[in-house]
Tab-separated table of C-alpha atoms in Angstrom:
chain	number	residue	atom	x	y	z
A	1085	UNK	CA	38.240	2.959	-30.573
A	1086	UNK	CA	39.475	0.536	-27.957
A	1087	UNK	CA	39.213	-3.088	-28.963
A	1088	UNK	CA	35.893	-4.583	-27.949
A	1089	UNK	CA	36.263	-7.631	-25.750
A	1090	UNK	CA	33.452	-10.137	-25.636
A	1091	UNK	CA	32.895	-12.212	-22.525
A	1092	UNK	CA	32.476	-15.932	-23.066
A	1093	UNK	CA	28.984	-16.732	-21.879
A	1094	UNK	CA	28.926	-20.510	-22.158
A	1095	UNK	CA	26.493	-21.864	-19.624
A	1096	UNK	CA	25.963	-25.343	-18.267
A	1097	UNK	CA	22.609	-25.658	-16.509
A	1098	UNK	CA	21.095	-28.708	-14.854
A	1099	UNK	CA	17.564	-28.194	-13.528
A	1100	UNK	CA	16.417	-30.626	-10.810
A	1101	UNK	CA	12.998	-32.270	-10.792
A	1102	UNK	CA	11.466	-32.091	-7.338
A	1103	UNK	CA	7.933	-33.417	-7.790
A	1104	UNK	CA	6.121	-33.868	-4.522
A	1105	UNK	CA	9.070	-34.899	-2.384
A	1106	UNK	CA	9.140	-31.655	-0.408
A	1107	UNK	CA	6.651	-30.634	2.221
A	1108	UNK	CA	4.007	-27.972	1.654
A	1109	UNK	CA	5.738	-25.728	4.184
A	1110	UNK	CA	8.917	-25.744	2.135
A	1111	UNK	CA	6.888	-25.199	-1.013
A	1112	UNK	CA	5.154	-22.126	0.403
A	1113	UNK	CA	8.346	-20.576	1.808
A	1114	UNK	CA	11.015	-21.359	-0.757
A	1115	UNK	CA	9.438	-22.064	-4.141
A	1116	UNK	CA	8.281	-20.059	-7.112
A	1117	UNK	CA	6.320	-20.969	-10.219
A	1118	UNK	CA	8.139	-20.526	-13.499
A	1119	UNK	CA	6.419	-19.577	-16.740
A	1120	UNK	CA	6.412	-23.250	-17.692
A	1121	UNK	CA	4.638	-24.192	-14.484
A	1122	UNK	CA	7.592	-26.159	-13.030
A	1123	UNK	CA	8.771	-25.631	-9.480
A	1124	UNK	CA	12.305	-24.976	-8.241
A	1125	UNK	CA	13.669	-24.174	-4.791
A	1126	UNK	CA	15.394	-20.801	-4.495
A	1127	UNK	CA	19.037	-20.692	-3.458
A	1128	UNK	CA	19.533	-19.766	0.189
A	1129	UNK	CA	22.292	-18.148	2.199
A	1130	UNK	CA	24.005	-14.798	2.488
A	1131	UNK	CA	26.031	-13.151	-0.299
A	1132	UNK	CA	29.682	-14.187	-0.515
A	1133	UNK	CA	29.207	-17.295	1.624
A	1134	UNK	CA	30.339	-20.639	0.244
A	1135	UNK	CA	29.890	-24.216	1.425
A	1136	UNK	CA	32.941	-26.373	0.673
A	1137	UNK	CA	32.187	-30.079	0.355
A	1138	UNK	CA	35.378	-32.086	0.770
A	1139	UNK	CA	36.669	-35.111	2.618
A	1140	UNK	CA	37.990	-34.193	6.042
A	1141	UNK	CA	41.354	-35.689	5.089
A	1142	UNK	CA	41.600	-33.180	2.226
A	1143	UNK	CA	40.297	-30.217	4.204
A	1144	UNK	CA	42.733	-30.795	7.055
A	1145	UNK	CA	45.670	-31.193	4.660
A	1146	UNK	CA	47.496	-28.928	2.235
A	1147	UNK	CA	44.533	-28.895	-0.171
A	1148	UNK	CA	42.260	-27.463	2.498
A	1149	UNK	CA	44.820	-24.838	3.460
A	1150	UNK	CA	45.194	-23.773	-0.153
A	1151	UNK	CA	41.431	-23.589	-0.692
A	1152	UNK	CA	41.047	-21.440	2.428
A	1153	UNK	CA	43.766	-19.105	1.191
A	1154	UNK	CA	42.093	-18.822	-2.215
A	1155	UNK	CA	38.570	-18.240	-0.932
A	1156	UNK	CA	39.721	-15.772	1.694
A	1157	UNK	CA	41.776	-13.656	-0.677
A	1158	UNK	CA	41.614	-10.006	0.311
A	1159	UNK	CA	38.985	-7.942	-1.480
A	1160	UNK	CA	40.968	-5.706	-3.867
A	1161	UNK	CA	41.044	-1.950	-3.446
A	1162	UNK	CA	40.315	-1.748	0.289
A	1163	UNK	CA	42.482	0.077	2.841
A	1164	UNK	CA	42.709	-3.014	5.047
A	1165	UNK	CA	42.531	-6.758	4.454
A	1166	UNK	CA	38.996	-8.144	4.330
A	1167	UNK	CA	38.424	-11.731	3.133
A	1168	UNK	CA	36.439	-12.265	-0.038
A	1169	UNK	CA	34.314	-15.193	1.145
A	1170	UNK	CA	32.923	-16.722	4.325
A	1171	UNK	CA	33.527	-20.465	4.386
A	1172	UNK	CA	31.583	-23.402	5.811
A	1173	UNK	CA	33.103	-26.870	5.411
A	1174	UNK	CA	31.205	-30.160	5.448
A	1175	UNK	CA	32.165	-33.701	4.555
A	1176	UNK	CA	30.368	-35.422	1.648
A	1177	UNK	CA	28.295	-37.550	4.049
A	1178	UNK	CA	26.940	-34.422	5.746
A	1179	UNK	CA	26.089	-32.591	2.561
A	1180	UNK	CA	22.330	-33.025	2.458
A	1181	UNK	CA	19.047	-31.321	3.248
A	1182	UNK	CA	19.107	-27.535	3.380
A	1183	UNK	CA	22.862	-27.414	2.726
A	1184	UNK	CA	22.207	-28.447	-0.864
A	1185	UNK	CA	20.190	-25.245	-1.406
A	1186	UNK	CA	23.042	-22.858	-0.523
A	1187	UNK	CA	23.751	-20.242	-3.213
A	1188	UNK	CA	27.515	-20.912	-3.547
A	1189	UNK	CA	28.963	-24.425	-3.322
A	1190	UNK	CA	32.464	-25.764	-3.961
A	1191	UNK	CA	32.623	-29.543	-4.481
A	1192	UNK	CA	36.119	-30.983	-4.087
A	1193	UNK	CA	36.910	-34.540	-5.139
A	1194	UNK	CA	40.180	-36.387	-5.607
A	1195	UNK	CA	39.719	-39.781	-7.276
A	1196	UNK	CA	42.237	-41.434	-9.650
A	1197	UNK	CA	39.558	-43.821	-10.954
A	1198	UNK	CA	37.355	-40.964	-12.205
A	1199	UNK	CA	39.730	-38.168	-13.235
A	1200	UNK	CA	42.844	-37.917	-15.374
A	1201	UNK	CA	43.673	-34.244	-14.778
A	1202	UNK	CA	42.974	-31.434	-12.334
A	1203	UNK	CA	40.267	-28.995	-13.389
A	1204	UNK	CA	37.590	-26.571	-12.241
A	1205	UNK	CA	34.157	-26.851	-13.828
A	1206	UNK	CA	31.048	-24.836	-13.107
A	1207	UNK	CA	27.389	-25.690	-12.882
A	1208	UNK	CA	24.344	-23.453	-12.402
A	1209	UNK	CA	21.089	-24.281	-10.623
A	1210	UNK	CA	22.195	-27.765	-9.576
A	1211	UNK	CA	20.007	-28.154	-6.483
A	1212	UNK	CA	18.325	-24.747	-6.333
A	1213	UNK	CA	17.464	-21.854	-8.604
A	1214	UNK	CA	20.152	-19.176	-8.733
A	1215	UNK	CA	22.798	-21.501	-7.358
A	1216	UNK	CA	26.458	-21.484	-8.448
A	1217	UNK	CA	28.527	-24.641	-8.040
A	1218	UNK	CA	32.212	-25.191	-8.788
A	1219	UNK	CA	33.541	-28.743	-9.090
A	1220	UNK	CA	37.258	-28.991	-8.258
A	1221	UNK	CA	38.388	-32.446	-9.335
A	1222	UNK	CA	41.705	-34.216	-9.695
A	1223	UNK	CA	43.249	-37.707	-9.704
A	1224	UNK	CA	45.801	-36.643	-7.054
A	1225	UNK	CA	46.093	-34.074	-4.301
A	1226	UNK	CA	49.392	-32.826	-5.661
A	1227	UNK	CA	47.895	-32.160	-9.093
A	1228	UNK	CA	45.031	-30.197	-7.571
A	1229	UNK	CA	47.437	-28.121	-5.509
A	1230	UNK	CA	49.545	-27.421	-8.593
A	1231	UNK	CA	46.442	-26.397	-10.540
A	1232	UNK	CA	45.358	-23.950	-7.835
A	1233	UNK	CA	48.854	-22.491	-7.715
A	1234	UNK	CA	48.839	-21.954	-11.473
A	1235	UNK	CA	45.343	-20.392	-11.518
A	1236	UNK	CA	45.246	-17.985	-8.591
A	1237	UNK	CA	42.053	-16.102	-7.889
A	1238	UNK	CA	39.780	-18.122	-10.185
A	1239	UNK	CA	37.481	-19.344	-7.418
A	1240	UNK	CA	36.862	-15.901	-5.943
A	1241	UNK	CA	36.612	-14.240	-9.360
A	1242	UNK	CA	33.864	-16.629	-10.418
A	1243	UNK	CA	31.787	-16.291	-7.264
A	1244	UNK	CA	32.255	-12.514	-7.311
A	1245	UNK	CA	30.899	-12.244	-10.871
A	1246	UNK	CA	27.885	-14.292	-9.837
A	1247	UNK	CA	27.251	-12.180	-6.743
A	1248	UNK	CA	27.550	-8.935	-8.693
A	1249	UNK	CA	24.947	-10.187	-11.147
A	1250	UNK	CA	22.635	-11.174	-8.282
A	1251	UNK	CA	23.020	-7.760	-6.681
A	1252	UNK	CA	22.282	-6.025	-9.976
A	1253	UNK	CA	19.077	-8.038	-10.284
A	1254	UNK	CA	17.971	-6.916	-6.820
A	1255	UNK	CA	18.718	-3.277	-7.653
A	1256	UNK	CA	16.603	-3.494	-10.791
A	1257	UNK	CA	13.628	-4.249	-8.572
A	1258	UNK	CA	14.402	-1.913	-5.662
A	1259	UNK	CA	16.307	1.284	-6.383
A	1260	UNK	CA	16.125	5.053	-6.164
A	1261	UNK	CA	13.653	6.085	-8.868
A	1262	UNK	CA	14.513	9.735	-8.209
A	1263	UNK	CA	18.156	9.169	-9.128
A	1264	UNK	CA	17.163	6.888	-12.003
A	1265	UNK	CA	15.033	9.614	-13.547
A	1266	UNK	CA	17.694	12.292	-13.053
A	1267	UNK	CA	20.338	10.204	-14.825
A	1268	UNK	CA	18.021	9.348	-17.705
A	1269	UNK	CA	17.186	12.995	-18.179
A	1270	UNK	CA	20.749	14.246	-17.864
A	1271	UNK	CA	22.852	11.607	-19.639
A	1272	UNK	CA	20.331	9.315	-21.331
A	1273	UNK	CA	21.683	6.377	-19.346
A	1274	UNK	CA	20.170	3.805	-17.028
A	1275	UNK	CA	21.809	3.248	-13.655
A	1276	UNK	CA	20.096	1.744	-10.648
A	1277	UNK	CA	21.453	2.940	-7.314
A	1278	UNK	CA	20.330	1.820	-3.830
A	1279	UNK	CA	16.943	3.199	-2.853
A	1280	UNK	CA	18.299	5.081	0.177
A	1281	UNK	CA	20.237	7.424	-2.114
A	1282	UNK	CA	18.135	10.526	-1.640
A	1283	UNK	CA	20.621	13.412	-1.879
A	1284	UNK	CA	22.114	14.596	-5.135
A	1285	UNK	CA	24.116	17.357	-6.783
A	1286	UNK	CA	23.488	18.083	-10.456
A	1287	UNK	CA	25.826	20.263	-12.510
A	1288	UNK	CA	27.017	20.355	-16.107
A	1289	UNK	CA	28.320	16.914	-17.152
A	1290	UNK	CA	28.461	15.810	-13.497
A	1291	UNK	CA	25.978	14.101	-11.169
A	1292	UNK	CA	26.527	13.126	-7.529
A	1293	UNK	CA	24.162	11.064	-5.384
A	1294	UNK	CA	24.629	9.895	-1.790
A	1295	UNK	CA	22.905	8.098	1.070
A	1296	UNK	CA	24.391	10.721	3.450
A	1297	UNK	CA	24.710	8.076	6.172
A	1298	UNK	CA	26.623	8.809	9.374
A	1299	UNK	CA	28.073	5.287	9.257
A	1300	UNK	CA	28.648	3.493	5.996
A	1301	UNK	CA	28.339	6.488	3.715
A	1302	UNK	CA	28.085	5.529	0.061
A	1303	UNK	CA	28.266	7.908	-2.908
A	1304	UNK	CA	27.863	7.463	-6.641
A	1305	UNK	CA	29.033	9.964	-9.241
A	1306	UNK	CA	28.522	10.005	-12.995
A	1307	UNK	CA	30.459	12.297	-15.311
A	1308	UNK	CA	31.378	12.571	-18.966
A	1309	UNK	CA	34.177	13.936	-21.130
A	1310	UNK	CA	34.935	13.792	-24.862
A	1311	UNK	CA	36.381	10.609	-26.309
A	1312	UNK	CA	39.520	11.163	-28.380
A	1313	UNK	CA	41.243	7.841	-29.041
A	1314	UNK	CA	42.206	4.540	-27.441
A	1315	UNK	CA	44.794	6.295	-25.248
A	1316	UNK	CA	41.839	7.502	-23.200
A	1317	UNK	CA	41.650	4.046	-21.662
A	1318	UNK	CA	44.864	3.985	-19.705
A	1319	UNK	CA	45.330	4.068	-15.969
A	1320	UNK	CA	47.170	7.374	-16.056
A	1321	UNK	CA	44.666	9.176	-18.267
A	1322	UNK	CA	41.593	8.035	-16.346
A	1323	UNK	CA	43.189	8.960	-13.009
A	1324	UNK	CA	44.069	12.412	-14.334
A	1325	UNK	CA	40.506	12.917	-15.552
A	1326	UNK	CA	39.113	11.632	-12.268
A	1327	UNK	CA	41.232	13.998	-10.198
A	1328	UNK	CA	40.485	17.015	-12.369
A	1329	UNK	CA	36.715	16.482	-12.282
A	1330	UNK	CA	36.165	15.193	-8.741
A	1331	UNK	CA	38.672	17.655	-7.362
A	1332	UNK	CA	36.424	20.475	-8.528
A	1333	UNK	CA	33.048	18.989	-7.657
A	1334	UNK	CA	33.840	17.203	-4.360
A	1335	UNK	CA	35.522	19.579	-1.921
A	1336	UNK	CA	36.601	18.714	1.605
A	1337	UNK	CA	35.647	20.350	4.888
A	1338	UNK	CA	38.528	22.813	4.868
A	1339	UNK	CA	39.336	25.598	2.384
A	1340	UNK	CA	41.388	24.253	-0.493
A	1341	UNK	CA	40.795	20.578	0.359
A	1342	UNK	CA	39.720	18.379	-2.545
A	1343	UNK	CA	39.226	14.759	-3.524
A	1344	UNK	CA	42.166	13.002	-5.197
A	1345	UNK	CA	43.276	9.490	-6.101
A	1346	UNK	CA	45.881	7.671	-4.015
A	1347	UNK	CA	47.979	6.808	-7.061
A	1348	UNK	CA	50.144	4.364	-5.111
A	1349	UNK	CA	47.157	2.139	-4.382
A	1350	UNK	CA	45.064	2.026	-7.516
A	1351	UNK	CA	44.716	-0.643	-10.198
A	1352	UNK	CA	43.357	-0.608	-13.727
A	1353	UNK	CA	41.786	-3.564	-15.499
A	1354	UNK	CA	40.121	-3.911	-18.874
A	1355	UNK	CA	36.925	-5.903	-18.906
A	1356	UNK	CA	33.724	-6.072	-20.951
A	1357	UNK	CA	30.232	-4.917	-20.160
A	1358	UNK	CA	27.477	-6.008	-22.522
A	1359	UNK	CA	30.126	-7.129	-24.952
A	1360	UNK	CA	31.869	-3.734	-25.074
A	1361	UNK	CA	35.091	-2.416	-23.605
A	1362	UNK	CA	34.986	-1.153	-20.027
A	1363	UNK	CA	37.921	0.296	-18.119
A	1364	UNK	CA	37.835	-0.289	-14.361
A	1365	UNK	CA	39.772	1.766	-11.829
A	1366	UNK	CA	39.834	0.369	-8.310
A	1367	UNK	CA	41.653	1.699	-5.266
A	1368	UNK	CA	41.657	4.426	-2.641
A	1369	UNK	CA	40.602	8.062	-2.673
A	1370	UNK	CA	41.828	10.681	-0.251
A	1371	UNK	CA	40.868	14.219	0.595
A	1372	UNK	CA	43.879	16.465	0.087
A	1373	UNK	CA	44.037	18.951	2.965
A	1374	UNK	CA	41.669	16.829	5.055
A	1375	UNK	CA	41.737	13.499	6.887
A	1376	UNK	CA	39.048	11.719	4.879
A	1377	UNK	CA	39.529	8.748	2.572
A	1378	UNK	CA	38.263	5.328	1.554
A	1379	UNK	CA	37.851	2.866	-1.326
A	1380	UNK	CA	36.371	3.546	-4.748
A	1381	UNK	CA	35.610	1.698	-7.978
A	1382	UNK	CA	34.847	3.345	-11.325
A	1383	UNK	CA	33.655	2.030	-14.677
A	1384	UNK	CA	34.501	3.971	-17.853
A	1385	UNK	CA	32.735	3.214	-21.144
A	1386	UNK	CA	32.468	4.837	-24.567
A	1387	UNK	CA	29.135	6.216	-25.709
A	1388	UNK	CA	29.869	5.802	-29.417
A	1389	UNK	CA	26.774	7.648	-30.640
A	1390	UNK	CA	27.826	10.834	-28.831
A	1391	UNK	CA	31.591	10.295	-28.964
A	1392	UNK	CA	31.962	10.680	-25.216
A	1393	UNK	CA	33.246	8.687	-22.273
A	1394	UNK	CA	30.776	7.992	-19.480
A	1395	UNK	CA	32.242	7.231	-16.067
A	1396	UNK	CA	30.143	5.796	-13.250
A	1397	UNK	CA	31.887	5.546	-9.892
A	1398	UNK	CA	31.060	4.513	-6.375
A	1399	UNK	CA	33.075	5.465	-3.309
A	1400	UNK	CA	32.775	4.764	0.412
A	1401	UNK	CA	33.541	6.728	3.560
A	1402	UNK	CA	33.241	4.554	6.653
A	1403	UNK	CA	36.185	5.023	9.033
A	1404	UNK	CA	36.934	2.298	11.566
A	1405	UNK	CA	34.457	-0.153	10.017
A	1406	UNK	CA	34.682	-2.865	7.386
A	1407	UNK	CA	34.023	-1.546	3.901
A	1408	UNK	CA	33.685	-4.736	1.879
A	1409	UNK	CA	29.886	-4.869	1.863
A	1410	UNK	CA	29.540	-1.180	0.963
A	1411	UNK	CA	31.923	-1.177	-1.988
A	1412	UNK	CA	30.422	-4.414	-3.291
A	1413	UNK	CA	26.948	-2.945	-3.175
A	1414	UNK	CA	28.125	0.067	-5.128
A	1415	UNK	CA	29.842	-2.082	-7.726
A	1416	UNK	CA	26.645	-4.093	-8.077
A	1417	UNK	CA	25.016	-0.793	-8.989
A	1418	UNK	CA	27.666	-0.099	-11.626
A	1419	UNK	CA	26.831	-3.461	-13.193
A	1420	UNK	CA	23.376	-2.095	-14.072
A	1421	UNK	CA	24.794	0.688	-16.256
A	1422	UNK	CA	23.156	0.944	-19.675
A	1423	UNK	CA	24.338	3.506	-22.203
A	1424	UNK	CA	21.934	5.182	-24.653
A	1425	UNK	CA	20.601	2.547	-27.010
A	1426	UNK	CA	21.207	-0.305	-24.559
A	1427	UNK	CA	18.095	0.171	-22.439
A	1428	UNK	CA	16.296	-2.693	-24.158
A	1429	UNK	CA	19.282	-5.021	-23.903
A	1430	UNK	CA	18.936	-7.978	-21.639
A	1431	UNK	CA	21.170	-8.218	-18.582
A	1432	UNK	CA	24.385	-9.919	-19.551
A	1433	UNK	CA	24.992	-13.175	-17.762
A	1434	UNK	CA	28.197	-13.588	-15.757
A	1435	UNK	CA	30.855	-15.766	-17.220
A	1436	UNK	CA	29.987	-19.271	-16.070
A	1437	UNK	CA	33.095	-21.188	-16.957
A	1438	UNK	CA	36.310	-21.291	-14.970
A	1439	UNK	CA	39.182	-21.324	-17.438
A	1440	UNK	CA	41.315	-24.416	-17.302
C-alpha cells in the first residue's frame, strides 16, 4: 500500500463578540444563529478574492511587488496564464467596516519592536464566520522578502485549500441528486457534482456525467481498476491508465479520434484526503484526431476493502474563454469524494497553518 499521509489540522480560531453594536438591518441580512445561540457575521466577498492590508510604503515597494507576484501566481494546469487571486489593497487606517468581513484577508506588518523573525501565521473567523486571515509579519522588509522567496506559493496554496473546502460545503447542499444516486449504486461512493449535471453515460467500471453546456462545458468521470502495489501511484502509471480507459469511453467527433493526456503538460502530486493517500494528476487533455482540448484534474484513491483504485476526474472544454472558475468548481466536487465506509466521516478541515 502507498504510505498514508496525514494532513496537519491544527486550527487557531478566535471568535468575535458582537453584542448589539450592529444594526438590525445587518443582523437580518448577514447573521446566523449558532447552536449555542451566539451570533456571528458571515464572511463576504467572492471566491479567490483577497484584501491585503499593508502600509502604502510597503505596498508600493519591493514587498508589495513580491506579494502581488505570489497572489497572482498562475493557476496550475491551465492552457494559458490565469491569476490565482484577485487583489484589493487598503492601508491599515482604511481597514474597517465591511472590509473586515471579507472572506480572505492578508495582514502585512513590518515592526522591529514587535517581531524578531519573518513568519506567516493563520487565523480563522477573526472578524466573520468562515473567514481566513494570514498574518505576514517581520522586523524588516528584507527579512520578509527573503521569507517569501524561500517559501514560494504558500499564500495561494493556503487560500486555495480554504476555497476548495468552502466549495465542497456548497456542493453538499446543492448538487445533482441523480448523479449522486447513480454513483452510490454503481461504486458505493459519495461524490457531489454540480446540480446542472444532467447527462450521463454508465458502463462497466466507468461513469461519465456532464452539464453539456455550449460554453463552459464541464464533465466528471469516475472509473476503477484493480490495485496491485504502490507502483500504481506514479505519474506514468496513472497517465497510462487514464489514456487506456478514457480513450475507449470518450471518443472525438471524427472516426478514430480519442481522448488522451498531453504528457508534456501534466503534473503529479501526492496529497492526503481524509487522512489517506491521494494521487493528483493535473494538466491538459487533448482529442487525438480532433481539435478539442482543455484542462483536467483527477484524484486517485485506494478502496482498501475492495482492493481497487477509484479515480474521480473533472475536465473542461471551453475554447477562447477563461477556464479557472470551471476547473476550480470541478475540483471542489472532487473534494467531496467519500469511499465506501467513509460516508459517515466528517468533512476534513483544510490545513490551517502556513509552514514556517
